[in-house]
mmCIF file of C-alpha atoms in Angstrom:
data_model
loop_
_atom_site.group_PDB
_atom_site.id
_atom_site.type_symbol
_atom_site.label_atom_id
_atom_site.label_comp_id
_atom_site.label_asym_id
_atom_site.label_seq_id
_atom_site.Cartn_x
_atom_site.Cartn_y
_atom_site.Cartn_z
ATOM 1 C CA MET Y 18 -18.006 -9.706 61.970
ATOM 2 C CA CYS Y 19 -17.811 -13.463 62.316
ATOM 3 C CA GLY Y 20 -15.520 -15.190 60.119
ATOM 4 C CA ARG Y 21 -15.034 -18.551 61.930
ATOM 5 C CA PHE Y 22 -17.319 -20.702 63.956
ATOM 6 C CA THR Y 23 -18.173 -24.204 65.128
ATOM 7 C CA GLN Y 24 -21.025 -26.637 64.365
ATOM 8 C CA ALA Y 25 -20.845 -29.486 66.701
ATOM 9 C CA TYR Y 26 -24.217 -30.504 67.860
ATOM 10 C CA THR Y 27 -26.128 -33.752 67.455
ATOM 11 C CA TRP Y 28 -29.008 -34.349 65.263
ATOM 12 C CA GLU Y 29 -31.260 -34.919 68.179
ATOM 13 C CA GLN Y 30 -30.380 -31.395 69.593
ATOM 14 C CA LEU Y 31 -31.409 -29.973 66.031
ATOM 15 C CA VAL Y 32 -34.658 -31.864 66.105
ATOM 16 C CA ARG Y 33 -35.663 -30.703 69.587
ATOM 17 C CA LEU Y 34 -34.708 -27.089 69.021
ATOM 18 C CA TYR Y 35 -36.161 -26.730 65.293
ATOM 19 C CA ARG Y 36 -38.952 -29.305 65.617
ATOM 20 C CA LEU Y 37 -37.691 -31.121 62.599
ATOM 21 C CA THR Y 38 -39.734 -34.037 61.215
ATOM 22 C CA MET Y 39 -37.536 -34.956 58.223
ATOM 23 C CA PRO Y 40 -35.238 -38.192 58.182
ATOM 24 C CA PRO Y 41 -32.196 -38.014 60.159
ATOM 25 C CA GLN Y 42 -29.187 -36.318 58.448
ATOM 26 C CA ASN Y 43 -25.383 -37.178 58.636
ATOM 27 C CA THR Y 44 -24.262 -34.063 60.693
ATOM 28 C CA GLN Y 45 -20.406 -33.996 61.217
ATOM 29 C CA PRO Y 46 -18.924 -31.824 63.660
ATOM 30 C CA SER Y 47 -16.570 -29.063 62.374
ATOM 31 C CA TYR Y 48 -14.522 -26.972 64.841
ATOM 32 C CA ASN Y 49 -13.225 -24.585 62.140
ATOM 33 C CA VAL Y 50 -16.145 -23.730 59.717
ATOM 34 C CA CYS Y 51 -14.644 -21.172 57.253
ATOM 35 C CA PRO Y 52 -16.226 -18.777 54.691
ATOM 36 C CA THR Y 53 -17.107 -20.927 51.421
ATOM 37 C CA ASP Y 54 -17.411 -23.978 53.487
ATOM 38 C CA PRO Y 55 -20.729 -25.724 53.437
ATOM 39 C CA VAL Y 56 -22.709 -25.255 56.440
ATOM 40 C CA ASP Y 57 -25.984 -26.420 58.224
ATOM 41 C CA VAL Y 58 -29.011 -24.118 57.688
ATOM 42 C CA ILE Y 59 -32.602 -24.130 58.937
ATOM 43 C CA LEU Y 60 -35.338 -22.886 56.544
ATOM 44 C CA PRO Y 61 -39.032 -22.637 57.041
ATOM 45 C CA ALA Y 62 -40.853 -25.538 55.514
ATOM 46 C CA GLU Y 63 -43.829 -25.592 53.328
ATOM 47 C CA GLY Y 64 -46.934 -26.076 55.584
ATOM 48 C CA GLY Y 65 -45.186 -25.084 58.614
ATOM 49 C CA GLY Y 66 -42.205 -26.212 60.752
ATOM 50 C CA HIS Y 67 -38.534 -26.071 59.761
ATOM 51 C CA HIS Y 68 -36.379 -27.727 57.168
ATOM 52 C CA PHE Y 69 -32.728 -28.708 57.340
ATOM 53 C CA ALA Y 70 -30.387 -27.957 54.366
ATOM 54 C CA ARG Y 71 -26.835 -27.269 53.607
ATOM 55 C CA MET Y 72 -25.476 -24.210 51.928
ATOM 56 C CA ARG Y 73 -22.208 -22.452 50.861
ATOM 57 C CA TRP Y 74 -21.102 -19.837 53.589
ATOM 58 C CA GLY Y 75 -20.794 -16.644 51.737
ATOM 59 C CA LEU Y 76 -24.181 -15.291 49.937
ATOM 60 C CA VAL Y 77 -24.206 -15.204 46.140
ATOM 61 C CA PRO Y 78 -27.242 -13.152 45.017
ATOM 62 C CA TYR Y 79 -29.300 -14.838 42.312
ATOM 63 C CA TRP Y 80 -28.559 -11.811 39.854
ATOM 64 C CA TRP Y 81 -24.661 -12.103 40.263
ATOM 65 C CA SER Y 82 -23.423 -11.994 36.593
ATOM 66 C CA LYS Y 83 -19.487 -12.245 37.276
ATOM 67 C CA PRO Y 84 -17.468 -15.350 37.989
ATOM 68 C CA LEU Y 85 -18.085 -16.907 41.520
ATOM 69 C CA LYS Y 86 -14.402 -15.952 42.492
ATOM 70 C CA GLN Y 87 -15.329 -12.441 42.025
ATOM 71 C CA VAL Y 88 -17.915 -12.300 44.759
ATOM 72 C CA PRO Y 89 -16.852 -10.080 47.457
ATOM 73 C CA ALA Y 90 -16.804 -11.022 51.316
ATOM 74 C CA THR Y 91 -20.619 -11.699 51.825
ATOM 75 C CA PHE Y 92 -20.309 -14.162 54.837
ATOM 76 C CA ASN Y 93 -21.679 -11.443 57.150
ATOM 77 C CA ALA Y 94 -24.262 -8.930 56.608
ATOM 78 C CA ARG Y 95 -24.520 -5.947 58.862
ATOM 79 C CA SER Y 96 -27.814 -5.415 60.690
ATOM 80 C CA ASP Y 97 -27.918 -1.706 59.956
ATOM 81 C CA THR Y 98 -27.646 -2.130 56.315
ATOM 82 C CA VAL Y 99 -28.905 -5.549 55.423
ATOM 83 C CA ALA Y 100 -32.361 -4.268 54.507
ATOM 84 C CA THR Y 101 -30.952 -1.793 51.899
ATOM 85 C CA LYS Y 102 -27.620 -3.099 50.826
ATOM 86 C CA PRO Y 103 -27.879 -4.409 47.256
ATOM 87 C CA MET Y 104 -26.001 -7.727 47.976
ATOM 88 C CA PHE Y 105 -28.681 -8.513 50.638
ATOM 89 C CA ARG Y 106 -31.918 -6.500 50.362
ATOM 90 C CA ASP Y 107 -33.765 -9.015 48.166
ATOM 91 C CA ALA Y 108 -32.886 -11.951 50.298
ATOM 92 C CA PHE Y 109 -33.894 -10.158 53.399
ATOM 93 C CA LYS Y 110 -37.379 -9.398 51.891
ATOM 94 C CA ARG Y 111 -37.799 -13.018 50.493
ATOM 95 C CA ARG Y 112 -35.299 -15.663 51.609
ATOM 96 C CA ARG Y 113 -34.577 -15.998 55.305
ATOM 97 C CA CYS Y 114 -32.890 -18.835 57.464
ATOM 98 C CA VAL Y 115 -31.188 -19.353 60.665
ATOM 99 C CA ILE Y 116 -27.764 -20.888 60.869
ATOM 100 C CA PRO Y 117 -27.201 -23.042 63.818
ATOM 101 C CA MET Y 118 -23.712 -22.746 65.544
ATOM 102 C CA SER Y 119 -22.303 -24.212 68.651
ATOM 103 C CA GLY Y 120 -19.945 -21.192 68.970
ATOM 104 C CA PHE Y 121 -17.814 -18.743 67.252
ATOM 105 C CA TYR Y 122 -14.074 -17.334 67.441
ATOM 106 C CA GLU Y 123 -13.021 -13.743 67.727
ATOM 107 C CA TRP Y 124 -9.524 -12.300 68.174
ATOM 108 C CA ARG Y 125 -8.150 -9.621 70.460
ATOM 109 C CA GLN Y 126 -4.804 -7.871 69.765
ATOM 110 C CA MET Y 127 -2.275 -8.553 72.383
ATOM 111 C CA GLN Y 128 1.297 -7.304 72.713
ATOM 112 C CA ASP Y 129 2.670 -10.661 71.307
ATOM 113 C CA GLY Y 130 0.120 -10.844 68.596
ATOM 114 C CA LYS Y 131 -3.822 -11.803 68.003
ATOM 115 C CA GLN Y 132 -5.227 -13.990 70.690
ATOM 116 C CA PRO Y 133 -8.300 -16.077 69.669
ATOM 117 C CA PHE Y 134 -11.248 -16.657 72.017
ATOM 118 C CA TYR Y 135 -14.046 -18.904 71.687
ATOM 119 C CA ILE Y 136 -17.650 -17.720 72.530
ATOM 120 C CA SER Y 137 -20.512 -20.247 73.211
ATOM 121 C CA GLY Y 138 -23.667 -20.224 74.871
ATOM 122 C CA VAL Y 139 -23.728 -20.228 78.822
ATOM 123 C CA GLU Y 140 -26.748 -22.574 78.674
ATOM 124 C CA ALA Y 141 -27.804 -23.103 75.157
ATOM 125 C CA PRO Y 142 -25.722 -26.018 73.518
ATOM 126 C CA VAL Y 143 -27.151 -24.539 70.007
ATOM 127 C CA LEU Y 144 -27.170 -20.861 69.017
ATOM 128 C CA SER Y 145 -29.481 -19.722 66.213
ATOM 129 C CA VAL Y 146 -27.924 -16.945 64.147
ATOM 130 C CA ALA Y 147 -30.157 -14.724 61.889
ATOM 131 C CA GLY Y 148 -29.343 -15.486 58.263
ATOM 132 C CA LEU Y 149 -30.311 -14.964 54.593
ATOM 133 C CA TRP Y 150 -29.959 -17.475 51.590
ATOM 134 C CA ASP Y 151 -30.232 -17.413 47.955
ATOM 135 C CA ASN Y 152 -30.013 -19.609 44.741
ATOM 136 C CA TRP Y 153 -27.488 -18.701 42.042
ATOM 137 C CA THR Y 154 -26.609 -20.435 38.802
ATOM 138 C CA ASN Y 155 -23.048 -20.448 37.774
ATOM 139 C CA ARG Y 156 -22.960 -19.267 34.234
ATOM 140 C CA GLU Y 157 -19.465 -20.889 33.484
ATOM 141 C CA THR Y 158 -20.498 -24.437 34.536
ATOM 142 C CA GLY Y 159 -24.348 -24.502 35.035
ATOM 143 C CA GLU Y 160 -24.015 -25.509 38.460
ATOM 144 C CA ALA Y 161 -26.763 -24.270 40.924
ATOM 145 C CA ILE Y 162 -25.435 -23.000 44.174
ATOM 146 C CA ARG Y 163 -27.281 -22.284 47.421
ATOM 147 C CA SER Y 164 -25.609 -19.945 49.662
ATOM 148 C CA CYS Y 165 -26.140 -17.989 52.927
ATOM 149 C CA THR Y 166 -24.904 -15.279 55.110
ATOM 150 C CA MET Y 167 -25.175 -14.600 58.984
ATOM 151 C CA ILE Y 168 -26.307 -11.294 60.201
ATOM 152 C CA VAL Y 169 -24.048 -9.454 62.666
ATOM 153 C CA THR Y 170 -24.607 -6.418 65.010
ATOM 154 C CA ASP Y 171 -22.973 -4.233 67.382
ATOM 155 C CA ALA Y 172 -21.333 -6.102 70.485
ATOM 156 C CA ASN Y 173 -23.032 -6.106 73.620
ATOM 157 C CA PRO Y 174 -21.016 -4.922 76.762
ATOM 158 C CA PHE Y 175 -19.531 -8.508 77.125
ATOM 159 C CA MET Y 176 -18.564 -9.018 73.799
ATOM 160 C CA SER Y 177 -17.113 -5.574 73.148
ATOM 161 C CA GLU Y 178 -14.101 -6.480 75.553
ATOM 162 C CA ILE Y 179 -13.110 -8.797 72.550
ATOM 163 C CA HIS Y 180 -14.673 -7.454 69.417
ATOM 164 C CA ASP Y 181 -16.970 -4.696 68.263
ATOM 165 C CA ARG Y 182 -19.538 -6.877 66.595
ATOM 166 C CA MET Y 183 -21.192 -10.240 67.169
ATOM 167 C CA PRO Y 184 -23.715 -12.414 65.450
ATOM 168 C CA VAL Y 185 -27.290 -11.700 65.750
ATOM 169 C CA PHE Y 186 -28.979 -14.538 67.844
ATOM 170 C CA VAL Y 187 -32.569 -15.437 67.468
ATOM 171 C CA ALA Y 188 -34.332 -16.704 70.669
ATOM 172 C CA PRO Y 189 -36.360 -19.813 70.244
ATOM 173 C CA GLU Y 190 -39.615 -18.033 70.719
ATOM 174 C CA ARG Y 191 -38.646 -15.569 67.754
ATOM 175 C CA LEU Y 192 -37.688 -18.306 65.155
ATOM 176 C CA ASP Y 193 -40.894 -18.449 63.394
ATOM 177 C CA ALA Y 194 -41.415 -14.639 63.539
ATOM 178 C CA TRP Y 195 -38.027 -14.112 61.816
ATOM 179 C CA LEU Y 196 -38.473 -17.029 59.343
ATOM 180 C CA THR Y 197 -41.979 -16.033 58.215
ATOM 181 C CA PHE Y 198 -41.287 -12.234 58.067
ATOM 182 C CA LYS Y 199 -43.362 -11.191 60.783
ATOM 183 C CA ALA Y 200 -40.334 -9.621 62.265
ATOM 184 C CA GLY Y 201 -38.015 -7.195 60.727
ATOM 185 C CA THR Y 202 -34.769 -5.281 61.459
ATOM 186 C CA GLU Y 203 -36.143 -4.537 65.122
ATOM 187 C CA ILE Y 204 -35.152 -7.847 66.320
ATOM 188 C CA LEU Y 205 -31.682 -7.709 64.913
ATOM 189 C CA GLU Y 206 -30.046 -6.643 68.172
ATOM 190 C CA PRO Y 207 -27.214 -7.529 70.299
ATOM 191 C CA ALA Y 208 -27.855 -10.589 72.659
ATOM 192 C CA SER Y 209 -28.378 -10.082 76.346
ATOM 193 C CA THR Y 210 -25.141 -9.977 78.291
ATOM 194 C CA GLY Y 211 -25.659 -13.352 80.099
ATOM 195 C CA LEU Y 212 -26.292 -15.501 76.795
ATOM 196 C CA VAL Y 213 -22.750 -16.267 75.917
ATOM 197 C CA ARG Y 214 -19.281 -16.857 77.790
ATOM 198 C CA ALA Y 215 -15.917 -16.662 76.323
ATOM 199 C CA TRP Y 216 -12.394 -18.132 76.918
ATOM 200 C CA PRO Y 217 -8.865 -18.033 75.313
ATOM 201 C CA VAL Y 218 -8.083 -20.858 73.155
ATOM 202 C CA SER Y 219 -5.084 -21.992 71.060
ATOM 203 C CA ARG Y 220 -3.409 -19.887 68.437
ATOM 204 C CA ARG Y 221 -3.589 -22.798 66.176
ATOM 205 C CA VAL Y 222 -7.154 -21.255 65.336
ATOM 206 C CA ASN Y 223 -5.236 -18.344 63.699
ATOM 207 C CA SER Y 224 -4.831 -20.460 60.660
ATOM 208 C CA SER Y 225 -7.913 -21.119 58.493
ATOM 209 C CA LYS Y 226 -6.144 -24.536 57.618
ATOM 210 C CA ALA Y 227 -6.555 -25.925 61.262
ATOM 211 C CA GLU Y 228 -8.097 -29.355 61.126
ATOM 212 C CA LYS Y 229 -11.992 -29.003 61.265
ATOM 213 C CA GLU Y 230 -12.160 -32.344 63.312
ATOM 214 C CA ASP Y 231 -9.942 -31.121 66.063
ATOM 215 C CA ARG Y 232 -12.065 -30.537 68.908
ATOM 216 C CA THR Y 233 -9.255 -29.495 71.017
ATOM 217 C CA LEU Y 234 -9.467 -26.209 69.227
ATOM 218 C CA VAL Y 235 -12.032 -24.875 71.441
ATOM 219 C CA ASP Y 236 -10.238 -26.155 74.531
ATOM 220 C CA GLU Y 237 -9.399 -23.390 77.208
ATOM 221 C CA MET Y 238 -5.794 -22.431 77.186
ATOM 222 C CA PRO Y 239 -4.074 -22.569 80.622
ATOM 223 C CA PRO Y 240 -2.822 -19.121 82.135
ATOM 224 C CA GLY Y 241 0.538 -18.519 80.658
ATOM 225 C CA ALA Y 242 0.331 -21.206 77.813
ATOM 226 C CA THR Y 243 1.423 -19.987 74.322
ATOM 227 C CA ALA Y 244 0.324 -23.299 71.970
#
């Protein structure tokens, strides 16, 4: 699974990667994106190209009839069940997106507790995660909510040293195929071993309340440090 990640890129980087032609957006870096937070999302645009949007992280399917607080954990969708599981299958057929990230956190159990690691691209400053999105209307308030989920798959050999799953990263040359339904579950595969790198970071990340603006959350911990 992937339950915490970072979005700390520039608008110019998004424009270059996704060929955006819309007016500049005020993208603010976050080093502690948590489920239910608003996140940056890339959608296919009418007439071709891509469109930038923000959505709630944690998919709420359009047909959900219970209160929002009763939605189960839907911030991740497993690649092996995403096309068939009721919470995700309609969005898989009709509403796809990619979620840009600078990196993500995973934890390894140590003798003295859980140690967080930060995983980011070896060369790419922005990684594109395969995602789904949906529109839902809150029956209690009438509020319309757009939400999304990111798809995860088995860890590659490198990531398996830390965790058994990882996000599905979509290569730039496959973005259009994913977003326009020309590709299906066959591309929801683990990333090549050389795509990402990892290093231990402060255990302050263990708290979801860690400051989102604190870029030191992704700093590598020196050997023997415990902060």
